[in-house]
Short mmCIF file of C-alpha atoms in Angstrom, two decimals:
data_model
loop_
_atom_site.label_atom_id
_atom_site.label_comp_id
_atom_site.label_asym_id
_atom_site.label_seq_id
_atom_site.Cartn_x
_atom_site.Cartn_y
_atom_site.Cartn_z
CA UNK A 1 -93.58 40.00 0.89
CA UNK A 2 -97.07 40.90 0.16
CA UNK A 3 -100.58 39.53 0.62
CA UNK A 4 -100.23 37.01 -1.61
CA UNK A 5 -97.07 35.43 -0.57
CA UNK A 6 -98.56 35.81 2.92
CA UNK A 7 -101.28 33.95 2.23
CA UNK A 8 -99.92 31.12 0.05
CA UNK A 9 -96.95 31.20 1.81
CA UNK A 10 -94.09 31.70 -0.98
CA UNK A 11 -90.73 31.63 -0.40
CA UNK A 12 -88.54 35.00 -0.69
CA UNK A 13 -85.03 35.41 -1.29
CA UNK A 14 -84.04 34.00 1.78
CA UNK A 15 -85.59 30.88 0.69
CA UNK A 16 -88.23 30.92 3.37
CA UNK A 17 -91.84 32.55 3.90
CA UNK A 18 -94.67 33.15 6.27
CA UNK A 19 -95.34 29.33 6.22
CA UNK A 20 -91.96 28.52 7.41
CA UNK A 21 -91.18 27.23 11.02
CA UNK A 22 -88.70 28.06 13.81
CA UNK A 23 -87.47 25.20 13.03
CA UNK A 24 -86.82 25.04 9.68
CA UNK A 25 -85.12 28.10 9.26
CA UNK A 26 -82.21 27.57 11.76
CA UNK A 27 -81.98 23.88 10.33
CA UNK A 28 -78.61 22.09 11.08
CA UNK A 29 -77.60 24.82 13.01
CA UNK A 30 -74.96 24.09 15.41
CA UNK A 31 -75.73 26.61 18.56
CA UNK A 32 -73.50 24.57 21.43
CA UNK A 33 -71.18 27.03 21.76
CA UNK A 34 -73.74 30.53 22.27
CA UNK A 35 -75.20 32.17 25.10
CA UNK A 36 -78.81 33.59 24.23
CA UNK A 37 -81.42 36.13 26.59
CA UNK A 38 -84.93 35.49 25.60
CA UNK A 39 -86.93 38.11 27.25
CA UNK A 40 -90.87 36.86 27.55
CA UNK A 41 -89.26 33.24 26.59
CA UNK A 42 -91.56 31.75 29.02
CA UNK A 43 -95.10 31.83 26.41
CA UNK A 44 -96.35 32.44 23.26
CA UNK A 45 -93.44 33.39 20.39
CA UNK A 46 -90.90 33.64 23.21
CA UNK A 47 -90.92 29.97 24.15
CA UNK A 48 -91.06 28.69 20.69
CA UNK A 49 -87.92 30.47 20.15
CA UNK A 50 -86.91 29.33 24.08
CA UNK A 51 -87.47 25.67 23.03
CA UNK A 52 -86.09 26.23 19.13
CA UNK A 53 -82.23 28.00 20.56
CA UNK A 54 -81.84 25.32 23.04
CA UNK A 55 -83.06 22.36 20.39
CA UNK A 56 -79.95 23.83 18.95
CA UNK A 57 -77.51 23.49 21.18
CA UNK A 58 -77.46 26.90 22.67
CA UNK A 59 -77.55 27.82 26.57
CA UNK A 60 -80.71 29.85 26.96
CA UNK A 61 -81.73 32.25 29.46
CA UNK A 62 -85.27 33.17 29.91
CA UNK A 63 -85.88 36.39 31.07
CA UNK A 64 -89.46 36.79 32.49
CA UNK A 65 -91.62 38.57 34.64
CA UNK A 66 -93.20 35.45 36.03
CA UNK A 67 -90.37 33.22 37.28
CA UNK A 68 -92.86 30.31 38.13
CA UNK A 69 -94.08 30.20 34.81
CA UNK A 70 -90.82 30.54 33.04
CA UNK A 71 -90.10 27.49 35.37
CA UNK A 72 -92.89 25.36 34.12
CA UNK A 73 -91.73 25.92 30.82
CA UNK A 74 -88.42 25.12 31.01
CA UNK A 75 -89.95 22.03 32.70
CA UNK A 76 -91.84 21.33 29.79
CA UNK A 77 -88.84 21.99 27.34
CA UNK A 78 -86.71 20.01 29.24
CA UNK A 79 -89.57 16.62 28.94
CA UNK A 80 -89.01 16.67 25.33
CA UNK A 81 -85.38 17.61 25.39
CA UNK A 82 -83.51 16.32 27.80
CA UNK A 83 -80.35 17.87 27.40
CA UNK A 84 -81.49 21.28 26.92
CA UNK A 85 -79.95 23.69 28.63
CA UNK A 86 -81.88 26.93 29.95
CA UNK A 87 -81.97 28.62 33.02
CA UNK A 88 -84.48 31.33 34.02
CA UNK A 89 -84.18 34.80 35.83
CA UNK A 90 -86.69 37.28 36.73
CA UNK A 91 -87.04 40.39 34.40
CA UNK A 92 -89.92 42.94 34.40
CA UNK A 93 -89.43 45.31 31.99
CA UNK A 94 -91.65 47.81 33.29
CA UNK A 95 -89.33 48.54 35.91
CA UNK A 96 -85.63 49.78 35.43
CA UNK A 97 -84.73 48.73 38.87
CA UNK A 98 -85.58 45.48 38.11
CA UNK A 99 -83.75 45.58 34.47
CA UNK A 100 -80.65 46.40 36.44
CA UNK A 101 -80.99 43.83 39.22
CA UNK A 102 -81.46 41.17 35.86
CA UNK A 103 -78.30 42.59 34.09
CA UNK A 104 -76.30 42.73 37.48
CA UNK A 105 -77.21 38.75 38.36
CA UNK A 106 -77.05 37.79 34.78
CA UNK A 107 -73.45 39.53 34.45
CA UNK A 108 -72.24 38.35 38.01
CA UNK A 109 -72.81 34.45 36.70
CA UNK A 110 -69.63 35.27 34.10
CA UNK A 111 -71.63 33.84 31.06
CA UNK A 112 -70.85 34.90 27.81
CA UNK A 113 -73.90 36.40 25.78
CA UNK A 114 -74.10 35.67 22.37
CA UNK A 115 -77.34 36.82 20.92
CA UNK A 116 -80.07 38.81 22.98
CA UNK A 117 -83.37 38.65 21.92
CA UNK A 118 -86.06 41.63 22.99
CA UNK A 119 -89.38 39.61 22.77
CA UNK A 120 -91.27 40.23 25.38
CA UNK A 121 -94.00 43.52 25.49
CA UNK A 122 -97.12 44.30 26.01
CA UNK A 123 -100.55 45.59 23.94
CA UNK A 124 -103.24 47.31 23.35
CA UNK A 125 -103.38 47.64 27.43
CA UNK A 126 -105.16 50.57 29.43
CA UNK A 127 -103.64 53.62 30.31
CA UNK A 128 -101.43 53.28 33.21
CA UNK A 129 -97.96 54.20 34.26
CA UNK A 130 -95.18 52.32 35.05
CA UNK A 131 -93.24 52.43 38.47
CA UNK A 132 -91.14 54.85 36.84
CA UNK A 133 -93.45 57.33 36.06
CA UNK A 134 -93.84 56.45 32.00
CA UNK A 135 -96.78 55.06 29.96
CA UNK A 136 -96.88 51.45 30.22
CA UNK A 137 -96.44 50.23 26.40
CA UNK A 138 -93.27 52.52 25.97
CA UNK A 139 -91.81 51.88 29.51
CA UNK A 140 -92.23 47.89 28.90
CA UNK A 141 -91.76 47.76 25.24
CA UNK A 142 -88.98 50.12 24.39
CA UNK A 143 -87.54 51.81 27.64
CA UNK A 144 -86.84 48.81 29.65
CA UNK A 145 -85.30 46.96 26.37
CA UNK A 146 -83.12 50.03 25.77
CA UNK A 147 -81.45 49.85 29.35
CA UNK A 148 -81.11 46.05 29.30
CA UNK A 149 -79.54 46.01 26.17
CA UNK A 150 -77.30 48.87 27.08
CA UNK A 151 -76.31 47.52 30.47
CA UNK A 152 -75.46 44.04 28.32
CA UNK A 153 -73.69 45.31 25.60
CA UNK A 154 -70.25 45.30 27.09
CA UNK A 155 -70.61 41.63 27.87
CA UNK A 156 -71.77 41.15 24.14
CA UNK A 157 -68.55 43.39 22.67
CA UNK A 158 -66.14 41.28 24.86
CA UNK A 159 -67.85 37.85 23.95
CA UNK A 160 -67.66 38.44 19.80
CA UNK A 161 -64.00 39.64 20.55
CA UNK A 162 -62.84 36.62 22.53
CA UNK A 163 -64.79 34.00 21.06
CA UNK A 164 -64.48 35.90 17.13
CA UNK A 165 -67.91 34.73 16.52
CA UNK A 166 -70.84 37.69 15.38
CA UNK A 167 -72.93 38.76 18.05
CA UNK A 168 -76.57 39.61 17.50
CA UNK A 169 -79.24 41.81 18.83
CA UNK A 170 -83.12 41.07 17.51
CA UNK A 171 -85.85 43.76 18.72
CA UNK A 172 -89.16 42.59 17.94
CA UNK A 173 -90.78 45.65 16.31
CA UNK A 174 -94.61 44.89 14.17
CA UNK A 175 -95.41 46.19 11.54
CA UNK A 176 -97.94 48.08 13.86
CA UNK A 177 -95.28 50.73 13.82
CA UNK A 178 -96.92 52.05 10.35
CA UNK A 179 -100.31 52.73 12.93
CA UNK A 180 -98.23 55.55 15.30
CA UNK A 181 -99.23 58.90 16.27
CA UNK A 182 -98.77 61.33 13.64
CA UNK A 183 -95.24 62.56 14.64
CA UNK A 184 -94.05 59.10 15.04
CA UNK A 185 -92.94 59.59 18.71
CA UNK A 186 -94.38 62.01 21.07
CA UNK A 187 -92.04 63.11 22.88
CA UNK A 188 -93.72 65.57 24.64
CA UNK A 189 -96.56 63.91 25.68
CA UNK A 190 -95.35 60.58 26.25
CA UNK A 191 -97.80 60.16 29.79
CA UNK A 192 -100.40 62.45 28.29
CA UNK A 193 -103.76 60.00 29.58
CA UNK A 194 -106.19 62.54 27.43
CA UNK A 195 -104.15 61.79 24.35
CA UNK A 196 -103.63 58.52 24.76
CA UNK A 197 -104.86 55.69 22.09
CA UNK A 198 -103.87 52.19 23.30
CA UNK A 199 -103.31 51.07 19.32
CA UNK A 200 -101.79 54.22 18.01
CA UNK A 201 -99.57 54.08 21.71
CA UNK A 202 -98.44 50.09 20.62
CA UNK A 203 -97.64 51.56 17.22
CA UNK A 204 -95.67 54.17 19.17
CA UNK A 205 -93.22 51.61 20.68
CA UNK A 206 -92.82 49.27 18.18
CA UNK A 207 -91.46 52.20 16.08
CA UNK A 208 -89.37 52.80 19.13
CA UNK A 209 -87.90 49.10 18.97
CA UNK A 210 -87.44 49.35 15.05
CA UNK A 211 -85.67 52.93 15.26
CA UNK A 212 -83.72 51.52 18.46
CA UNK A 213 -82.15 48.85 16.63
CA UNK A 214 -81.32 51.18 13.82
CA UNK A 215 -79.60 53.63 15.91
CA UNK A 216 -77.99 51.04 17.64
CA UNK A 217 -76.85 49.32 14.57
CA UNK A 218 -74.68 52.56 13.46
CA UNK A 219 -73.36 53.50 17.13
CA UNK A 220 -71.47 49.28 16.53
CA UNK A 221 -70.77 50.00 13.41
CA UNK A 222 -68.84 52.93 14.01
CA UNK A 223 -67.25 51.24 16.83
CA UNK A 224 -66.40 48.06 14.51
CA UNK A 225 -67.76 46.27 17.21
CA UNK A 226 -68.66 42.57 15.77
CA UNK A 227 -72.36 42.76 16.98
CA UNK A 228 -75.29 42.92 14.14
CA UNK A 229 -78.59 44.72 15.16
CA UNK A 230 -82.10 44.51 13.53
CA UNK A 231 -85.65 44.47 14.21
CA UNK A 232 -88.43 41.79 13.48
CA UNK A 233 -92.19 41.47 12.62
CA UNK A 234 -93.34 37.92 13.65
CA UNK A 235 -96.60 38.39 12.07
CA UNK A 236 -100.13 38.21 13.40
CA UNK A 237 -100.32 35.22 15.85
CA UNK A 238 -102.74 34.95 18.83
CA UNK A 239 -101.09 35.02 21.86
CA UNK A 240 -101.52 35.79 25.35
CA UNK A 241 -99.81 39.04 24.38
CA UNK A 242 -103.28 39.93 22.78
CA UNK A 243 -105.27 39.59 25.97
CA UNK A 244 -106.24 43.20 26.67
CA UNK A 245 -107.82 43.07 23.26
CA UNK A 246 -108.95 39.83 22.95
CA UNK A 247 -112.33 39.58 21.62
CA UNK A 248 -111.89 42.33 18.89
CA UNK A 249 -108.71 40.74 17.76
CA UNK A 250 -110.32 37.25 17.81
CA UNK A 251 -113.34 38.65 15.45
CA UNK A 252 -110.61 40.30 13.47
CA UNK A 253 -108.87 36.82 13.10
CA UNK A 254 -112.02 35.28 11.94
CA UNK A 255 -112.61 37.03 8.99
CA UNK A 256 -109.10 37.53 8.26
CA UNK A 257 -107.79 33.64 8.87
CA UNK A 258 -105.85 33.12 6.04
CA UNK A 259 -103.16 35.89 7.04
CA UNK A 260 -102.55 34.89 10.71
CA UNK A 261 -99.54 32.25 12.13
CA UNK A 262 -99.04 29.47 14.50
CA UNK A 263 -96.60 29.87 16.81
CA UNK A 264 -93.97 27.57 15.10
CA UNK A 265 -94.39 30.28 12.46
CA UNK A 266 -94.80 33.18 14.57
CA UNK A 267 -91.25 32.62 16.14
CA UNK A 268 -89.27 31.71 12.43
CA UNK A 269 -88.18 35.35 11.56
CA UNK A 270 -87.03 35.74 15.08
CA UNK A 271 -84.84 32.93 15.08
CA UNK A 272 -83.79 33.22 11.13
CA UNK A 273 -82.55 36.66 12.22
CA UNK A 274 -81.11 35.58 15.58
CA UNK A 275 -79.26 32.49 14.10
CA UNK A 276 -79.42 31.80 10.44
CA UNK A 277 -76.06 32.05 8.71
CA UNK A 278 -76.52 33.85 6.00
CA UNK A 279 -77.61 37.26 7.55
CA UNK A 280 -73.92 37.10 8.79
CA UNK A 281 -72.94 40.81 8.51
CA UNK A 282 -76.26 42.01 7.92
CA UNK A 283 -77.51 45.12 10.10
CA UNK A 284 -79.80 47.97 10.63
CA UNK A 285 -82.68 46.63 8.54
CA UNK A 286 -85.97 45.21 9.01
CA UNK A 287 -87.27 41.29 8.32
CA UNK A 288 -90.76 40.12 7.81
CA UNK A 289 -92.15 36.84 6.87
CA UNK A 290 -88.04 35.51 7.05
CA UNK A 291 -86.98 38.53 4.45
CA UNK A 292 -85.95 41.95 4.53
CA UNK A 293 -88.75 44.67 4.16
CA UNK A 294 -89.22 47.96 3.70
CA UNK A 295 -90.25 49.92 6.57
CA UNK A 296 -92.08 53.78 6.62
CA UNK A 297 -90.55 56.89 6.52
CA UNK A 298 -90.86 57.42 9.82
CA UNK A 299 -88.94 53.95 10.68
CA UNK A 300 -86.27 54.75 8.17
CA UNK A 301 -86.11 58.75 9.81
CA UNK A 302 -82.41 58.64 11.62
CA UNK A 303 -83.06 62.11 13.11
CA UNK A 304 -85.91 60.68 14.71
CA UNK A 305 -84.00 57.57 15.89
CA UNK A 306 -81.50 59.77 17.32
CA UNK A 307 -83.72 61.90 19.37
CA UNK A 308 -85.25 58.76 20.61
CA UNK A 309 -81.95 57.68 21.95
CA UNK A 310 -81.34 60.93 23.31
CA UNK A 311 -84.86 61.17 25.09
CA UNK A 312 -84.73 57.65 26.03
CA UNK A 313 -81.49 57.99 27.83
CA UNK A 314 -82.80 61.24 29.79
CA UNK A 315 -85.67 59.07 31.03
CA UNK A 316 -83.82 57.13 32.55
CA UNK A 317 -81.60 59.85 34.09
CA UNK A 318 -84.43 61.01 35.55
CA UNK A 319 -85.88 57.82 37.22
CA UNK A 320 -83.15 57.28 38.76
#
């Protein structure tokens, strides 16, 4: 979209722009009828588009870490919209044993799922690995997505099939994943501490989410399976999300105002991409600021989006 638009917040071809809300862009939308996982729907961008889906009539499960809080804001949801409805189950990303213990309970209630939504992540945190054995900001951010989405995707196939209505997948990528290591992905030294930069190691697994979605976007395709897959920059919002970099990223927003969001706008391309009608059929790509953008080479690379699969699925093997 470009500075400018950013700043003045123009309308694209879509219609909409940085300055439009959650809930404008799903406007009149009529979501009674869908099933939608929210993972981190319990703060920030995640519970705009929590309170957003189910202010639209859809059944929304929030996936989070922190049940109590993800009950307190369904509470809160709930005060303003009574007839919301949203239930909440415990998810922690960092750890595949509890991914599978969410997709097992969420599968064994004999919901449909609709639209799945991989929000939640973390950044810019310390080295440290996860109980699996990988660095944190991959294992959270792109490993434990790629299993839950995996492990939900049957339930997904046989819901568009049944019900004939599109499902959707939305990864929320940044456009971070421009500011990776120089290979894009290091594969080899994924849980190298001495090489590890905590901004360059975000950028590393936000390129993961945008390359997973794009892989995963030709694997349904192929299949004809009626499910659309693409990935998401919200935009720069300050969230508790930002909290292991707070104070730089607070002096950054101060002399850089003009380009950052509110949440209401944080959340918009997430749910335009999750819900709006016209992207009906559209997959693989990349949205920003409510329209399709270009991406790097790197994110556009489907060798490298392939060996990413690959190597994502043999980490998994081997934490088993």
């Amino acid at each position: 979209m470009g500075i400018l638009s950013l700043i003045t917040g123009k309308a694209g071809a879509s219609g909409f722009g940085s300055a439009s809300t959650a809930e404008q862009v799903i406007d009149g939308v009529d979501a009674s009828r869908l099933t939608v996982i929210i993972t981190g729907g319990a703060s920030g961008i995640g519970l705009e588009t929590s309170r957003v889906f189910a202010l639209r009539g859809a059944h929304v499960i929030i996936a989070a870490r922190n049940t109590e809080a993800a009950s307190e804001a369904r509470k809160t949801i709930l005060e303003k919209n009574p007839t919301a409805h949203i239930d909440v189950l415990k998810l922690d990303l960092s750890s595949l044993k509890s991914v599978r213990a969410f997709a097992d309970q969420f599968n064994s209630m004999k919901l449909p799922l609709n639209i799945l939504i991989n929000n939640a992540g973390v950044m810019f945190c310390p080295f440290q690995l996860s109980k699996d054995g990988v660095e944190m900001q991959f294992a959270t951010n792109h490993l434990g997505h790629f299993l839950l989405t995996n492990l939900l995707l049957d339930n997904m196939k046989a819901t568009a099939k049944s019900t004939g209505i599109e499902g959707r997948i939305v990864n929320l990528s940044s456009v971070a994943h421009a500011h990776t290591y120089p290979k894009g992905i290091e594969f080899d030294r994924i849980n190298d501490e001495k090489r590890y930069h905590d901004k360059m190691a975000y950028g590393q697994s936000k390129l993961a989410n945008l390359l997973h979605a794009n892989e995963l976007s030709r694997r349904l395709k192929e299949e004809g399976a009626n499910i659309t897959v693409n990935s998401v920059h919200p935009g720069l919002i300050m969230t508790n999300l930002m909290r292991h970099s707070y104070i730089l990223l607070k002096i950054v927003q101060v002399a850089t105002f003009v380009l950052w969001k509110n949440v209401h706008q944080g959340a918009a391309t997430t749910c335009y991409v999750g819900l709006n009608p016209q992207l009906r059929g559209v997959t693989g790509k990349y949205f920003a600021d409510c329209n399709e953008e270009k991406t790097t080479k790197l994110g556009q690379s489907d060798e490298l989006a392939k060996q990413l699969w690959d190597f994502s699925e043999e980490l998994i093997k081997s934490a088993q």
